Short mmCIF file of C-alpha atoms in Angstrom, two decimals:
data_model
loop_
_atom_site.label_atom_id
_atom_site.label_comp_id
_atom_site.label_asym_id
_atom_site.label_seq_id
_atom_site.Cartn_x
_atom_site.Cartn_y
_atom_site.Cartn_z
CA MET A 30 25.55 -49.44 -49.19
CA ASP A 31 22.20 -48.58 -48.24
CA LYS A 32 22.75 -45.78 -46.38
CA PRO A 33 22.26 -42.30 -48.49
CA THR A 34 24.66 -40.19 -48.81
CA PRO A 35 23.51 -36.77 -49.58
CA ARG A 36 24.78 -34.43 -51.81
CA ILE A 37 26.13 -31.34 -50.30
CA ASN A 38 28.76 -27.69 -51.08
CA SER A 39 30.94 -26.82 -48.60
CA SER A 40 28.43 -24.23 -46.53
CA LEU A 41 26.46 -27.59 -45.53
CA ARG A 42 29.42 -29.91 -44.40
CA GLU A 43 29.68 -28.26 -40.81
CA LYS A 44 25.71 -29.74 -40.89
CA TYR A 45 26.88 -33.13 -41.67
CA VAL A 46 30.26 -33.65 -39.22
CA GLY A 47 31.00 -37.17 -39.16
CA LYS A 48 28.71 -38.72 -42.01
CA THR A 49 28.82 -39.49 -45.47
CA VAL A 50 27.75 -37.08 -47.77
CA ARG A 51 28.90 -36.31 -51.59
CA ILE A 52 31.02 -33.04 -53.22
CA ILE A 53 30.84 -32.56 -56.79
CA GLY A 54 33.71 -30.21 -57.93
CA LYS A 55 35.61 -29.04 -59.63
CA ILE A 56 39.85 -30.01 -59.00
CA VAL A 57 41.80 -26.58 -58.32
CA SER A 58 45.08 -28.53 -57.09
CA LEU A 59 45.97 -32.24 -56.29
CA SER A 60 49.32 -33.21 -55.08
CA GLY A 61 50.23 -36.29 -52.47
CA ASN A 62 47.74 -37.65 -50.52
CA THR A 63 45.71 -33.97 -50.65
CA ALA A 64 43.29 -32.06 -53.13
CA VAL A 65 40.92 -29.35 -53.20
CA LEU A 66 37.28 -29.01 -54.84
CA ASN A 67 35.66 -25.67 -55.92
CA SER A 68 32.58 -26.42 -55.21
CA THR A 69 28.90 -25.62 -56.05
CA ASP A 70 28.89 -22.77 -54.51
CA HIS A 71 32.03 -21.57 -54.80
CA GLY A 72 33.43 -22.34 -51.93
CA GLN A 73 36.29 -24.87 -51.42
CA VAL A 74 37.01 -27.89 -49.64
CA LEU A 75 40.30 -29.67 -48.94
CA VAL A 76 39.45 -33.38 -49.39
CA HIS A 77 42.48 -35.71 -47.95
CA LEU A 78 42.46 -38.71 -50.49
CA ASN A 79 42.96 -42.52 -49.76
CA GLY A 80 45.48 -43.74 -52.29
CA GLU A 81 43.38 -45.39 -54.87
CA SER A 82 40.81 -43.51 -56.25
CA GLN A 83 42.02 -42.48 -59.53
CA TRP A 84 41.35 -38.50 -60.15
CA GLY A 85 41.30 -38.02 -64.41
CA THR A 86 38.38 -35.82 -64.99
CA ASP A 87 38.30 -32.31 -64.24
CA TYR A 88 35.35 -32.95 -61.63
CA VAL A 89 34.59 -35.63 -59.78
CA GLU A 90 32.56 -36.63 -57.30
CA VAL A 91 33.93 -37.57 -53.73
CA ILE A 92 31.57 -39.64 -51.41
CA GLY A 93 33.23 -39.15 -48.23
CA GLN A 94 33.13 -39.10 -44.61
CA VAL A 95 33.28 -35.01 -42.66
CA GLU A 96 35.45 -34.39 -40.34
CA PRO A 97 35.70 -32.44 -37.37
CA ASP A 98 37.83 -29.82 -39.24
CA PHE A 99 35.84 -30.01 -42.44
CA THR A 100 37.71 -31.94 -44.48
CA LEU A 101 36.90 -34.70 -45.79
CA ARG A 102 38.25 -38.38 -45.93
CA GLU A 103 37.99 -40.11 -49.00
CA PHE A 104 36.37 -43.30 -49.46
CA LYS A 105 35.69 -42.96 -53.00
CA THR A 106 35.87 -40.52 -56.19
CA SER A 107 33.39 -40.55 -59.73
CA ASN A 108 35.08 -38.85 -62.21
CA LEU A 109 32.24 -36.70 -63.92
CA GLY A 110 34.33 -35.07 -67.54
CA ASN A 111 35.43 -32.07 -67.86
CA ASP A 112 32.92 -30.52 -69.21
CA PHE A 113 29.88 -29.75 -66.10
CA GLY A 114 27.05 -27.54 -65.13
CA MET N 4 13.97 -45.05 -77.13
CA ASP N 5 10.45 -45.66 -78.21
CA TYR N 6 8.71 -45.38 -74.49
CA GLY N 7 10.19 -42.44 -73.15
CA ASN N 8 7.62 -40.03 -73.88
CA THR N 9 4.75 -39.93 -71.62
CA GLY N 10 3.12 -37.82 -74.20
CA SER N 11 -1.20 -39.21 -74.28
CA GLY N 12 -0.76 -39.57 -77.91
CA TYR N 13 1.40 -42.77 -77.56
CA MET N 14 -0.72 -43.36 -74.76
CA ASN N 15 -3.51 -44.34 -76.81
CA ALA N 16 -1.69 -45.66 -78.94
CA SER N 17 -0.42 -48.44 -76.63
CA PHE N 18 -3.69 -48.93 -75.12
CA ASP N 19 -5.33 -50.86 -77.69
CA GLY N 20 -4.64 -54.81 -77.68
CA SER N 21 -1.72 -56.18 -75.68
CA ASN N 22 0.91 -54.81 -73.44
CA LYS N 23 3.93 -55.61 -75.16
CA THR N 24 6.34 -54.60 -72.39
CA SER N 25 5.78 -57.36 -70.37
CA SER N 26 7.09 -60.44 -71.11
CA THR N 27 4.59 -62.51 -69.06
CA PRO N 28 0.53 -62.24 -69.77
CA HIS N 29 -0.78 -60.11 -67.57
CA THR N 30 -4.12 -58.65 -67.48
CA ARG N 31 -4.39 -54.84 -69.05
CA ARG N 32 -3.34 -53.03 -67.33
CA PRO N 33 -4.98 -49.03 -66.27
CA MET N 34 -3.95 -46.46 -68.45
CA GLY N 35 -2.72 -44.75 -65.23
CA GLU N 36 0.29 -47.15 -65.08
CA GLN N 37 2.12 -47.15 -68.58
CA THR N 38 3.88 -43.76 -67.53
CA LEU N 39 7.84 -43.74 -67.37
CA ARG N 40 8.27 -41.64 -64.45
CA PRO N 41 12.14 -40.65 -62.87
CA VAL N 42 12.22 -42.34 -59.83
CA THR N 43 15.07 -42.17 -56.77
CA VAL N 44 16.04 -45.49 -55.41
CA LYS N 45 14.25 -44.41 -51.97
CA GLN N 46 11.12 -43.04 -53.63
CA ILE N 47 11.28 -46.95 -55.10
CA LYS N 48 11.91 -48.63 -51.93
CA THR N 49 9.32 -46.54 -49.83
CA CYS N 50 6.42 -47.48 -52.74
CA SER N 51 2.80 -48.44 -51.51
CA ILE N 52 2.16 -52.06 -52.66
CA PRO N 53 -1.92 -51.84 -53.04
CA GLN N 54 -2.32 -54.95 -54.69
CA ASP N 55 0.10 -57.37 -56.12
CA GLN N 56 2.02 -56.04 -58.68
CA THR N 57 1.42 -52.98 -58.54
CA PHE N 58 2.90 -50.00 -57.35
CA LYS N 59 2.39 -46.39 -56.62
CA ILE N 60 4.11 -43.60 -55.78
CA ASP N 61 3.20 -40.08 -54.30
CA GLY N 62 -0.27 -41.42 -54.79
CA SER N 63 -0.21 -42.54 -58.42
CA ASP N 64 0.36 -45.98 -60.09
CA VAL N 65 3.56 -46.83 -61.65
CA THR N 66 5.12 -49.30 -63.75
CA GLN N 67 7.97 -48.01 -65.83
CA THR N 68 10.43 -46.00 -63.62
CA THR N 69 13.82 -44.13 -64.90
CA PHE N 70 16.57 -43.90 -62.81
CA ILE N 71 20.90 -42.65 -62.31
CA GLY N 72 23.19 -44.44 -60.27
CA VAL N 73 26.01 -46.41 -59.82
CA ILE N 74 26.87 -49.76 -60.22
CA ARG N 75 28.03 -51.39 -56.94
CA GLY N 76 28.27 -54.81 -57.33
CA ILE N 77 27.54 -57.21 -60.73
CA GLN N 78 26.30 -60.88 -59.80
CA GLU N 79 26.56 -63.02 -62.67
CA LEU N 80 24.14 -66.12 -62.86
CA GLN N 81 23.42 -67.78 -65.74
CA THR N 82 20.20 -66.15 -67.68
CA ASN N 83 20.67 -63.12 -65.90
CA TYR N 84 22.20 -59.87 -64.04
CA VAL N 85 21.89 -58.85 -60.91
CA TYR N 86 23.38 -55.25 -60.70
CA THR N 87 23.32 -53.47 -57.36
CA ILE N 88 22.98 -49.62 -58.19
CA GLU N 89 23.34 -47.30 -55.75
CA ASP N 90 22.60 -43.18 -56.00
CA GLY N 91 22.66 -41.99 -52.49
CA THR N 92 18.87 -42.60 -52.08
CA GLY N 93 19.95 -45.98 -50.84
CA ALA N 94 20.34 -49.05 -52.63
CA ILE N 95 18.17 -51.34 -55.17
CA GLU N 96 19.00 -54.51 -57.14
CA VAL N 97 18.77 -54.29 -60.75
CA ARG N 98 17.97 -57.55 -63.10
CA LYS N 99 19.08 -57.72 -66.46
CA TRP N 100 18.00 -60.48 -69.01
CA VAL N 101 20.84 -61.94 -71.21
CA GLU N 102 19.44 -63.87 -74.14
CA THR N 103 20.82 -66.74 -75.00
CA ASN N 104 22.62 -65.50 -78.03
CA GLU N 105 23.45 -62.72 -77.31
CA THR N 106 25.40 -60.64 -80.05
CA PRO N 107 29.04 -59.28 -80.27
CA GLU N 108 26.32 -55.33 -79.82
CA GLU N 109 25.24 -56.86 -77.18
CA ALA N 110 28.42 -57.98 -75.57
CA GLU N 111 30.19 -55.30 -75.94
CA ALA N 112 27.60 -53.17 -74.70
CA ARG N 113 27.46 -55.26 -71.73
CA ARG N 114 30.80 -55.05 -71.06
CA LEU N 115 30.47 -51.39 -70.32
CA LEU N 116 28.95 -52.18 -67.13
CA MET N 117 31.43 -51.99 -65.45
CA VAL N 118 31.30 -51.42 -61.23
CA ASP N 119 32.11 -47.75 -60.32
CA THR N 120 30.29 -46.46 -62.97
CA TYR N 121 27.26 -43.90 -63.47
CA VAL N 122 24.29 -45.91 -65.15
CA ARG N 123 20.65 -45.07 -66.72
CA VAL N 124 18.60 -47.34 -65.79
CA ASN N 125 15.07 -48.08 -67.42
CA GLY N 126 12.82 -50.31 -66.05
CA ARG N 127 9.72 -51.94 -64.13
CA ILE N 128 9.29 -51.82 -60.54
CA ASN N 129 8.55 -55.90 -59.53
CA SER N 130 8.02 -57.08 -56.07
CA PHE N 131 9.44 -60.36 -54.97
CA GLY N 132 8.32 -61.55 -51.55
CA ASN N 133 9.41 -58.85 -49.49
CA ARG N 134 11.88 -56.91 -51.79
CA ILE N 135 11.63 -54.57 -54.21
CA ASN N 136 13.97 -55.00 -57.05
CA ILE N 137 13.55 -53.90 -61.08
CA VAL N 138 13.74 -55.89 -63.44
CA CYS N 139 15.66 -53.55 -66.26
CA HIS N 140 15.28 -53.53 -69.91
CA THR N 141 18.20 -51.21 -70.76
CA MET N 142 20.67 -50.01 -68.33
CA ASN N 143 23.49 -47.84 -70.51
CA PRO N 144 26.22 -45.99 -68.82
CA ILE N 145 26.04 -42.43 -68.57
CA THR N 146 28.53 -40.41 -70.63
CA ASP N 147 27.44 -36.54 -70.76
CA PHE N 148 27.28 -36.44 -65.88
CA ASN N 149 25.23 -33.31 -66.67
CA GLU N 150 22.48 -35.81 -66.81
CA ILE N 151 23.07 -37.07 -63.55
CA THR N 152 21.98 -33.38 -62.04
CA TYR N 153 19.18 -33.08 -65.36
CA HIS N 154 18.04 -36.80 -63.84
CA LEU N 155 17.42 -35.39 -59.77
CA LEU N 156 15.41 -32.10 -61.09
CA ASP N 157 13.57 -34.50 -63.56
CA THR N 158 12.44 -36.14 -60.52
CA ILE N 159 11.50 -33.66 -58.11
CA GLU N 160 9.67 -32.19 -60.39
CA THR N 161 7.52 -34.91 -61.42
CA HIS N 162 7.21 -35.53 -57.13
CA LEU N 163 5.83 -31.79 -56.58
CA LYS N 164 3.71 -32.61 -59.62
CA PHE N 165 2.18 -35.39 -58.09
CA ALA N 166 2.47 -35.25 -54.60
CA LYS N 167 0.59 -31.36 -54.88
CA PRO N 168 -2.53 -31.51 -57.05
CA SER N 169 -2.33 -27.74 -59.32
CA SER N 170 -4.77 -25.84 -58.22
CA SER N 171 -3.34 -23.29 -61.20
CA SER N 172 -3.64 -23.11 -64.50
CA ALA N 173 -0.59 -24.84 -65.43
CA MET N 174 -2.77 -27.46 -66.68
CA ASP N 175 -5.99 -25.87 -68.00
CA ILE N 176 -6.75 -25.94 -70.52
CA ASP N 177 -8.82 -22.23 -71.45
CA THR N 178 -9.08 -21.43 -75.41
CA GLY N 179 -11.45 -19.51 -75.96
CA SER N 180 -9.52 -17.07 -73.41
CA ASN N 181 -10.50 -14.10 -75.63
CA LYS N 182 -13.40 -14.72 -75.08
CA PRO N 183 -15.58 -12.79 -72.15
CA LYS N 184 -17.18 -15.82 -69.99
CA ALA N 185 -20.13 -14.29 -69.88
CA ILE N 186 -20.94 -14.14 -73.06
CA THR N 187 -21.14 -18.04 -73.07
CA ASP N 188 -22.16 -18.69 -70.49
CA HIS N 189 -25.84 -16.30 -71.45
CA VAL N 190 -25.77 -18.10 -74.59
CA THR N 191 -25.37 -21.60 -73.18
CA GLU N 192 -28.32 -20.67 -70.72
CA VAL N 193 -30.70 -19.93 -73.44
CA ILE N 194 -29.38 -23.50 -75.38
CA GLU N 195 -30.25 -24.96 -72.16
CA GLU N 196 -33.00 -24.04 -71.61
CA PHE N 197 -34.59 -25.76 -74.96
CA THR N 198 -32.95 -29.25 -73.67
CA HIS N 199 -36.37 -31.29 -73.39
CA THR N 200 -36.92 -30.71 -76.94
CA THR N 201 -36.01 -32.74 -79.35
CA GLU N 202 -34.81 -29.85 -82.25
CA GLY N 203 -33.77 -27.52 -79.64
CA CYS N 204 -33.17 -23.80 -79.25
CA ASN N 205 -33.11 -22.09 -82.39
CA VAL N 206 -30.28 -19.62 -82.86
CA GLU N 207 -32.59 -16.62 -83.78
CA HIS N 208 -34.01 -17.08 -80.23
CA ILE N 209 -30.22 -16.84 -78.88
CA VAL N 210 -30.08 -13.51 -81.12
CA PHE N 211 -33.62 -11.83 -79.48
CA LYS N 212 -33.08 -13.19 -76.03
CA LEU N 213 -29.98 -11.72 -76.33
CA LYS N 214 -30.86 -8.39 -78.52
CA GLY N 215 -29.65 -6.32 -75.79
CA LYS N 216 -26.37 -7.29 -74.69
CA TYR N 217 -24.57 -9.17 -77.95
CA THR N 218 -24.69 -8.53 -81.07
CA GLU N 219 -25.68 -11.46 -83.13
CA ALA N 220 -22.35 -11.69 -85.38
CA GLU N 221 -20.71 -12.18 -81.89
CA ILE N 222 -23.55 -14.81 -80.35
CA ARG N 223 -22.97 -16.82 -83.56
CA GLU N 224 -19.48 -16.78 -83.09
CA THR N 225 -20.03 -17.77 -79.50
CA ILE N 226 -22.56 -20.91 -80.70
CA GLU N 227 -19.75 -21.51 -83.45
CA TYR N 228 -17.02 -21.52 -80.29
CA LEU N 229 -19.13 -23.77 -78.16
CA GLU N 230 -20.04 -25.72 -81.10
CA ASN N 231 -16.18 -26.87 -81.35
CA GLU N 232 -15.58 -26.98 -78.07
CA GLY N 233 -18.26 -29.66 -78.03
CA SER N 234 -20.47 -28.31 -75.53
CA CYS N 235 -23.58 -28.12 -77.90
CA TYR N 236 -24.15 -29.02 -81.05
CA THR N 237 -26.65 -28.43 -84.15
CA THR N 238 -30.15 -30.64 -84.55
CA ILE N 239 -32.06 -31.22 -87.68
CA ASP N 240 -30.72 -27.98 -89.39
CA SER N 241 -27.64 -25.64 -88.37
CA GLU N 242 -30.15 -22.79 -87.35
CA HIS N 243 -31.07 -25.39 -84.40
CA ILE N 244 -28.96 -26.36 -81.10
CA LYS N 245 -28.85 -28.06 -78.00
CA SER N 246 -26.75 -28.27 -75.07
CA CYS N 247 -24.44 -31.56 -74.37
CA ALA N 248 -24.81 -30.84 -70.47
CA PRO N 249 -26.31 -33.17 -68.22
CA ASN N 250 -30.33 -32.13 -67.60
#
């Protein structure tokens, strides 16, 4: 995976539509195939899960692609523990 | 970890004698290369290589680097492991040598290095053919994820320090800031008048010359300050001063 994946927050999503990005956020809600994260600028991001990753901790980093409707289609997630920032 | 700080004290101590960090015999590296710099994978991959085995990032020599990334692939070879580590700016191969008799602690530590874990890598830049890779001596999984944020900020700060020559007085040492600059200049001027003599300038003469401007106490204080700074020295006795500046 040699392509750069910039780290963004909710307000930068519009600049990266169609690109692969990383978002770090705190899980607000998690249900089935979707999740909502609070990102660093206190904006909320809807994430469509791919069903594979385990979301265990409060804070996660999601690598995914920004959809035209500004949701994030998840490729991979990393758990970042419960005390972040 | 003993290579963590780039403080000048440590660099002086390790400069004499052999370069202990390299496993193959190298010629003595200049001091500029004995620094540990936080970098991103992109910086490593786009570093300039003026000569074989010397690398420059932001115009400064670099050998030891530290960075944070996610293990994306592990390749097990006979004597070493090659990890593919990616940090959002690029991916790079990191080679970690394994001892032939591995202690149980080492084996345990290595088992923690799984795919998709964030790790902190400390290692040396190496070029093999046309490719740049890293030979790492330590790789630890990250436990506190604030370390990722910290590392990115550290990288940015270091990059700015190197890319922008600091004109501000952040790097300047101004020990005698409580003394007005004028007096040291005047005193130095008088001392330098006598650079051609062997005994140098008599303190009384300085006092006499600057009588109108400064008191004897001030002048003697200034001379002491200049001596401590190293810009002048006493000759035949403590009343005779010469300047160290080249004439």
